[in-house]
């Protein structure tokens, strides 16, 4: 069998949609007295019962199938041809009688000119459709024919479901994609044109790009769902505390109202801190970074320590002229979160180090506390994750400080991580040096 001509890929897609829409509608209709019908019978014409809201008149599915402009065929799950349309017969030059009832592949196949690799691709695609009830597309390139063909094809395979949702038949639509592949030219990294891209490379490249987009979409949806869960989870605790205090005060006529108000005020402050952190994270996730300034890290550390001196003693080793491009406000927030974390865990001293390690600028905050086990050095950057020791030292921490700090670092092309240190915890911020 040698194919002569075909229709465009976009036309093939439209045909698949038309055929699939009709066949799915038929397969989902209610059963008649004689049981469910076969697609081959449906193609001869189906008359809906009187008053049926879905179909109110006879529909000539045979005529509709024959009128499709793209070559189509209908297969059983076992890959035997049930029907072909006129466009397929014109394309191949075959008669209907010599096609219908024969196996598409295997012994005396309809697609007899396929090479071994080409037949394997088609068979695998049809088996995937039968197993998953999901459409599939397989490219048939020139080298997939024996002898090599003159054109490139794409087979779009769509399942036809029975009333129980099982794959009953498979619609196959042939699309000629030669014109859309061959004019494309490959461009080298240096900008020179190297000649036509191989069709299989084009198809694989498009598939990879589509998979990346789908993966990014799934990741975004999952990220949003986690954020909503985290927000609800962390807001619930202070709200529960407020309600408990109010219920106890209302049920006890002799309650100490001043003590109750102090407790309520403490819970309200914690709630306000959590909402502020949630808003900060939401802005980091959704809004573009604000305009970048030239920020001298040593000067930033000195100014922030003067404005908000820590409760512990401070040691500094600050290299001058270590400059980055970032929002000074956001870097100050990052530094403030690291200092708050160090104050919570330190025994007596917090050390600040600024240095250049091209191509990065490095800012380190080191405390002399108990340190962070290696297995927890990534978890502490997860929202709401707090070590047992952190919860015992400060029950009021929100669990958002370190995640916010890391997101700020990522927003400016840097990173924030925990490095090895002989005593205590060592947080390292790396940002690209300003050029």
Coordinates of C-alpha atoms in Angstrom, one line a residue:
X1 CA 0.0 0.0 0.0
X2 CA 1.4 3.4 -1.0
X3 CA -0.1 6.6 0.2
X4 CA -0.6 9.3 -2.4
X5 CA -1.6 12.5 -0.7
X6 CA -3.2 13.8 2.4
X7 CA -4.7 16.7 4.3
X8 CA -3.0 19.2 6.7
X9 CA -2.3 18.3 10.4
X10 CA -4.7 20.9 11.6
X11 CA -7.5 19.5 9.4
X12 CA -6.7 16.1 10.8
X13 CA -7.1 17.3 14.3
X14 CA -10.5 18.8 13.4
X15 CA -11.6 15.5 11.9
X16 CA -10.5 13.6 15.0
X17 CA -12.6 16.0 17.1
X18 CA -15.7 15.5 14.9
X19 CA -15.4 11.7 14.8
X20 CA -14.7 11.4 18.5
X21 CA -17.5 13.7 19.5
X22 CA -20.0 11.7 17.5
X23 CA -18.7 8.3 18.6
X24 CA -18.6 9.3 22.3
X25 CA -22.1 10.7 22.1
X26 CA -23.3 7.4 20.6
X27 CA -21.4 5.3 23.1
X28 CA -22.8 7.2 26.1
X29 CA -26.5 7.0 25.0
X30 CA -28.9 4.8 26.9
X31 CA -29.2 1.2 26.0
X32 CA -31.9 0.0 23.6
X33 CA -33.9 -3.2 24.0
X34 CA -31.3 -5.1 21.9
X35 CA -28.4 -3.9 24.1
X36 CA -25.6 -1.6 23.2
X37 CA -24.8 -1.0 19.5
X38 CA -21.6 -1.4 17.7
X39 CA -19.9 1.6 16.0
X40 CA -20.0 -0.1 12.7
X41 CA -23.8 -0.2 13.0
X42 CA -23.9 3.4 14.1
X43 CA -22.1 4.4 10.9
X44 CA -24.9 3.0 8.9
X45 CA -27.3 5.4 10.6
X46 CA -28.8 5.7 14.1
X47 CA -32.4 6.8 14.7
X48 CA -32.9 8.2 18.2
X49 CA -36.0 7.2 20.2
X50 CA -38.9 9.6 20.0
X51 CA -38.5 12.5 22.5
X52 CA -34.8 11.8 23.0
X53 CA -33.3 15.1 24.2
X54 CA -29.9 14.2 22.7
X55 CA -31.0 13.2 19.2
X56 CA -34.3 14.0 17.8
X57 CA -34.0 12.7 14.2
X58 CA -32.2 10.1 12.1
X59 CA -28.5 10.9 11.7
X60 CA -26.6 9.5 8.7
X61 CA -23.3 8.7 10.4
X62 CA -22.2 6.7 7.3
X63 CA -22.6 9.9 5.2
X64 CA -20.9 12.0 7.8
X65 CA -18.0 9.5 8.0
X66 CA -17.6 9.4 4.3
X67 CA -17.7 13.2 4.0
X68 CA -14.7 13.8 6.3
X69 CA -11.9 15.4 4.3
X70 CA -9.1 13.5 6.0
X71 CA -8.3 9.9 5.6
X72 CA -10.0 7.9 8.4
X73 CA -10.4 4.3 9.5
X74 CA -12.2 2.5 12.3
X75 CA -10.4 -0.4 14.1
X76 CA -11.4 -3.0 16.6
X77 CA -9.4 -3.3 19.8
X78 CA -7.6 -6.1 18.0
X79 CA -6.5 -3.7 15.2
X80 CA -8.8 -5.1 12.5
X81 CA -10.3 -2.6 10.1
X82 CA -14.1 -2.1 10.5
X83 CA -14.5 0.8 8.2
X84 CA -12.6 3.3 6.0
X85 CA -13.8 6.6 4.4
X86 CA -13.6 7.7 0.8
X87 CA -10.7 10.0 1.5
X88 CA -8.6 7.0 2.8
X89 CA -9.4 5.1 -0.4
X90 CA -8.5 8.0 -2.6
X91 CA -5.2 8.4 -0.7
X92 CA -4.2 4.8 -1.0
X93 CA -5.8 3.8 -4.3
X94 CA -7.3 0.7 -2.6
X95 CA -10.8 -0.8 -2.8
X96 CA -12.9 -0.9 0.3
X97 CA -13.3 -4.7 0.0
X98 CA -9.6 -5.3 0.1
X99 CA -9.2 -3.3 3.3
X100 CA -12.3 -3.9 5.6
X101 CA -11.9 -7.0 7.7
X102 CA -8.1 -7.2 7.4
X103 CA -5.6 -6.6 10.2
X104 CA -3.9 -3.2 10.1
X105 CA -0.6 -4.8 11.0
X106 CA 0.7 -8.4 11.3
X107 CA 0.2 -11.1 8.6
X108 CA -1.0 -9.6 5.3
X109 CA -1.5 -6.2 6.8
X110 CA -3.3 -3.2 5.4
X111 CA -0.2 -1.0 6.0
X112 CA 2.1 -3.5 4.3
X113 CA 4.7 -0.9 3.4
X114 CA 5.6 0.0 6.9
X115 CA 9.1 -0.9 8.0
X116 CA 9.6 -3.0 11.2
X117 CA 10.2 0.1 13.3
X118 CA 7.3 2.0 11.8
X119 CA 4.9 -0.9 12.4
X120 CA 6.2 -1.2 16.0
X121 CA 5.4 2.6 16.6
X122 CA 1.9 2.2 15.3
X123 CA 1.2 -1.0 17.2
X124 CA 2.5 0.6 20.5
X125 CA 0.3 3.7 20.0
X126 CA -2.8 1.6 19.4
X127 CA -2.1 -0.6 22.4
X128 CA -1.7 2.5 24.6
X129 CA -5.1 3.9 23.4
X130 CA -6.7 0.5 24.1
X131 CA -5.2 0.3 27.6
X132 CA -5.6 3.9 28.7
X133 CA -8.8 5.0 26.9
X134 CA -6.8 8.2 26.0
X135 CA -5.9 9.5 22.5
X136 CA -2.4 9.2 21.2
X137 CA -0.4 10.6 18.2
X138 CA 2.4 8.7 16.4
X139 CA 4.6 10.2 13.7
X140 CA 5.3 8.1 10.6
X141 CA 8.4 9.6 8.9
X142 CA 9.9 8.7 5.5
X143 CA 12.3 6.2 7.0
X144 CA 9.4 4.4 8.7
X145 CA 8.3 3.0 5.3
X146 CA 10.0 0.2 3.3
X147 CA 11.1 1.5 0.8
X148 CA 11.3 5.0 2.3
X149 CA 8.3 7.1 1.4
X150 CA 8.1 10.5 -0.1
X151 CA 6.0 12.1 2.6
X152 CA 5.8 12.4 6.4
X153 CA 2.6 11.4 8.2
X154 CA 1.0 11.7 11.6
X155 CA -1.6 9.2 12.8
X156 CA -4.0 10.5 15.5
X157 CA -5.6 7.6 17.3
X158 CA -8.7 8.2 19.4
X159 CA -10.7 5.7 21.5
X160 CA -14.4 5.0 21.1
X161 CA -16.0 4.1 24.4
X162 CA -18.9 1.8 25.2
X163 CA -21.5 2.7 27.8
X164 CA -19.3 1.3 30.6
X165 CA -16.4 3.5 29.6
X166 CA -14.3 0.6 28.0
X167 CA -12.6 1.1 24.7
X168 CA -14.8 -0.5 22.0
X169 CA -13.1 0.7 18.8
X170 CA -10.3 3.1 17.8
X171 CA -10.6 5.9 15.2
X172 CA -7.4 6.5 13.2
X173 CA -7.0 9.8 11.3
X174 CA -4.1 10.2 8.8
X175 CA -2.5 13.7 8.5
X176 CA 0.1 14.7 6.0
X177 CA 2.7 16.8 7.9
X178 CA 5.4 17.0 5.3
X179 CA 4.8 20.7 4.5
X180 CA 4.9 21.7 8.2
X181 CA 8.2 19.9 8.8
X182 CA 10.5 20.4 5.9
X183 CA 10.6 24.2 5.6
X184 CA 11.8 24.5 9.2
X185 CA 15.6 25.3 9.5
X186 CA 17.9 24.6 12.4
X187 CA 19.8 27.5 13.8
X188 CA 23.1 27.0 15.6
X189 CA 24.0 28.8 18.8
X190 CA 26.2 31.1 16.8
X191 CA 23.2 32.2 14.7
X192 CA 24.2 30.4 11.5
X193 CA 21.6 28.2 9.7
X194 CA 22.7 24.6 9.4
X195 CA 19.9 23.2 7.2
X196 CA 16.6 21.5 7.8
X197 CA 15.9 20.0 11.1
X198 CA 15.1 16.3 11.1
X199 CA 11.3 15.7 11.5
X200 CA 11.8 13.4 14.4
X201 CA 13.9 16.0 16.2
X202 CA 11.1 18.6 15.6
X203 CA 8.5 16.3 17.0
X204 CA 10.5 15.4 20.0
X205 CA 11.3 19.0 20.7
X206 CA 7.7 20.0 20.5
X207 CA 6.7 17.1 22.8
X208 CA 9.4 18.1 25.4
X209 CA 8.2 21.7 25.4
X210 CA 4.6 20.6 25.8
X211 CA 5.6 18.3 28.7
X212 CA 7.5 21.1 30.4
X213 CA 4.5 23.4 30.1
X214 CA 2.2 20.7 31.6
X215 CA 4.7 20.0 34.4
X216 CA 4.9 23.7 35.2
X217 CA 1.1 24.0 35.3
X218 CA 0.8 21.1 37.7
X219 CA 3.6 22.5 39.9
X220 CA 1.8 25.9 40.0
X221 CA -1.5 24.3 41.0
X222 CA 0.1 22.1 43.6
X223 CA 2.0 25.1 45.0
X224 CA -1.2 27.1 45.3
X225 CA -3.0 24.2 47.0
X226 CA -0.2 23.8 49.5
X227 CA -0.1 27.5 50.2
X228 CA -3.9 27.6 50.9
X229 CA -3.5 24.6 53.2
X230 CA -0.6 26.1 55.1
X231 CA -2.4 29.4 55.5
X232 CA -5.5 27.8 56.9
X233 CA -3.5 25.5 59.2
X234 CA -1.4 28.3 60.7
X235 CA -4.3 30.7 61.1
X236 CA -6.3 28.1 62.9
X237 CA -4.1 27.9 66.0
X238 CA -4.2 31.5 67.2
X239 CA -7.9 31.7 66.3
X240 CA -8.5 28.6 68.5
X241 CA -6.5 30.3 71.3
X242 CA -8.7 33.4 71.1
X243 CA -11.9 31.5 71.2
X244 CA -10.7 29.3 74.1
X245 CA -9.8 32.4 76.2
X246 CA -13.1 34.1 75.4
X247 CA -15.1 31.0 76.3
X248 CA -13.3 30.6 79.6
X249 CA -13.8 34.3 80.5
X250 CA -17.5 34.1 79.6
X251 CA -18.1 30.9 81.6
X252 CA -16.2 32.1 84.7
X253 CA -17.8 35.1 86.4
X254 CA -14.7 35.6 88.6
X255 CA -12.2 35.5 85.7
X256 CA -9.3 37.9 85.8
X257 CA -10.2 40.1 82.9
X258 CA -6.8 41.8 82.7
X259 CA -5.0 38.5 82.5
X260 CA -7.5 37.4 79.8
X261 CA -7.0 40.6 77.8
X262 CA -3.2 40.2 77.9
X263 CA -3.6 36.7 76.6
X264 CA -6.0 37.8 73.9
X265 CA -3.6 40.6 72.9
X266 CA -0.7 38.1 72.6
X267 CA -2.8 35.8 70.4
X268 CA -3.9 38.8 68.3
X269 CA -0.3 39.9 67.8
X270 CA 0.7 36.4 66.7
X271 CA -2.3 36.3 64.3
X272 CA -1.2 39.7 62.9
X273 CA 2.4 38.4 62.4
X274 CA 1.2 35.3 60.6
X275 CA -1.1 37.3 58.3
X276 CA 1.8 39.7 57.6
X277 CA 4.1 36.7 56.7
X278 CA 1.4 35.1 54.5
X279 CA 1.0 38.4 52.6
X280 CA 4.7 38.7 52.2
X281 CA 4.9 35.1 50.8
X282 CA 1.9 35.8 48.5
X283 CA 3.7 38.9 47.0
X284 CA 6.9 36.9 46.5
X285 CA 5.1 34.2 44.7
X286 CA 2.8 36.4 42.5
X287 CA 4.3 39.8 42.0
X288 CA 7.5 40.5 40.0
X289 CA 10.5 41.6 42.2
X290 CA 10.6 45.4 42.8
X291 CA 13.2 47.5 41.1
X292 CA 16.8 46.5 41.9
X293 CA 19.2 48.8 43.6
X294 CA 22.9 48.6 44.1
X295 CA 23.2 47.3 47.7
X296 CA 26.5 47.1 49.6
X297 CA 26.0 44.1 51.9
X298 CA 28.5 45.3 54.5
X299 CA 26.7 48.6 54.8
X300 CA 23.3 46.8 55.0
X301 CA 24.5 44.7 57.9
X302 CA 25.9 47.7 59.8
X303 CA 22.7 49.8 59.3
X304 CA 20.4 47.0 60.2
X305 CA 22.3 46.1 63.4
X306 CA 22.3 49.8 64.4
X307 CA 18.6 50.0 63.9
X308 CA 17.7 46.7 65.5
X309 CA 20.5 45.5 67.7
X310 CA 20.3 41.8 68.6
X311 CA 19.9 40.6 72.2
X312 CA 23.1 38.5 71.9
X313 CA 26.7 39.8 71.5
X314 CA 27.7 40.5 67.9
X315 CA 30.9 39.7 66.0
X316 CA 31.4 41.1 62.4
X317 CA 33.9 40.3 59.6
X318 CA 32.7 42.6 56.8
X319 CA 34.5 43.0 53.5
X320 CA 33.9 46.3 51.8
X321 CA 32.5 47.0 48.3
X322 CA 30.6 43.7 48.1
X323 CA 27.7 45.0 46.0
X324 CA 24.6 43.2 44.6
X325 CA 21.6 44.3 42.6
X326 CA 18.4 43.7 44.6
X327 CA 15.7 45.5 46.6
X328 CA 17.3 46.9 49.8
X329 CA 13.9 46.6 51.6
X330 CA 13.7 42.9 50.7
X331 CA 17.3 42.2 51.6
X332 CA 16.7 43.9 55.0
X333 CA 13.7 41.6 55.5
X334 CA 15.8 38.6 54.7
X335 CA 18.6 39.7 57.1
X336 CA 16.0 40.4 59.8
X337 CA 14.5 36.9 59.5
X338 CA 18.0 35.3 59.8
X339 CA 18.8 37.4 62.8
X340 CA 15.5 36.5 64.5
X341 CA 16.3 32.9 63.9
X342 CA 19.8 33.2 65.2
X343 CA 18.6 35.0 68.4
X344 CA 16.1 32.2 69.0
X345 CA 18.9 29.5 69.0
X346 CA 22.1 31.2 70.0
X347 CA 23.8 30.7 73.3
X348 CA 25.7 34.0 73.5
X349 CA 27.0 35.3 70.2
X350 CA 25.9 35.9 66.6
X351 CA 28.6 36.4 63.9
X352 CA 28.1 38.2 60.6
X353 CA 30.4 37.7 57.6
X354 CA 30.4 39.5 54.2
X355 CA 32.8 38.5 51.5
X356 CA 33.2 38.3 47.7
X357 CA 33.5 34.9 46.1
X358 CA 33.2 35.7 42.4
X359 CA 30.8 35.4 40.7
X360 CA 28.9 35.6 44.0
X361 CA 28.6 37.9 47.0
X362 CA 28.3 36.0 50.3
X363 CA 26.6 36.9 53.5
X364 CA 26.7 34.5 56.4
X365 CA 24.9 34.6 59.8
X366 CA 26.4 32.2 62.3
X367 CA 25.1 31.4 65.8
X368 CA 26.7 29.3 68.6
X369 CA 23.6 27.4 69.4
X370 CA 23.0 23.6 69.1
X371 CA 23.1 23.6 65.3
X372 CA 20.9 22.0 62.7
X373 CA 21.1 18.2 61.9
X374 CA 22.0 17.5 58.3
X375 CA 18.7 15.8 57.7
X376 CA 16.7 18.9 58.7
X377 CA 18.7 21.5 56.8
X378 CA 16.3 21.5 53.8
X379 CA 13.1 21.0 55.9
X380 CA 13.6 24.2 57.9
X381 CA 12.9 26.1 54.6
X382 CA 9.5 24.5 54.2
X383 CA 6.6 26.6 55.3
X384 CA 5.4 25.9 58.8
X385 CA 8.2 23.5 59.5
X386 CA 9.8 24.1 62.9
X387 CA 12.2 22.0 64.9
X388 CA 11.1 20.6 68.2
X389 CA 13.7 22.8 69.8
X390 CA 12.4 25.9 68.1
X391 CA 8.9 25.2 69.3
X392 CA 10.1 24.8 72.9
X393 CA 12.3 28.0 72.8
X394 CA 9.7 30.2 71.2
X395 CA 6.1 29.0 70.9
X396 CA 5.1 32.2 69.0
X397 CA 7.2 31.8 65.9
X398 CA 5.2 31.6 62.7
X399 CA 7.3 29.1 60.8
X400 CA 7.4 31.4 57.7
X401 CA 10.6 33.4 58.4
X402 CA 13.1 31.1 56.7
X403 CA 10.9 30.3 53.7
X404 CA 10.4 34.0 53.1
X405 CA 14.2 34.6 53.3
X406 CA 14.9 31.9 50.8
X407 CA 12.2 33.1 48.3
X408 CA 13.8 36.6 48.5
X409 CA 17.2 35.1 47.6
X410 CA 15.7 33.1 44.7
X411 CA 13.9 36.2 43.4
X412 CA 17.3 37.8 42.7
X413 CA 19.1 34.8 41.2
X414 CA 20.7 33.7 44.5
X415 CA 20.2 31.0 47.1
X416 CA 20.0 30.6 50.9
X417 CA 21.2 27.4 52.6
X418 CA 22.7 25.9 55.7
X419 CA 26.4 25.1 55.6
X420 CA 28.5 22.9 57.8
X421 CA 29.9 24.6 61.0
X422 CA 31.7 23.1 64.0
X423 CA 29.4 24.7 66.5
X424 CA 26.0 26.3 65.9
X425 CA 24.2 27.0 62.7
X426 CA 25.7 28.8 59.7
X427 CA 23.2 30.3 57.2
X428 CA 24.8 31.3 53.9
X429 CA 23.3 33.8 51.4
X430 CA 24.7 33.9 47.9
X431 CA 23.7 36.5 45.4
X432 CA 25.3 37.4 42.0
X433 CA 27.9 40.2 42.3
X434 CA 26.8 43.5 40.6
X435 CA 28.8 44.2 37.5

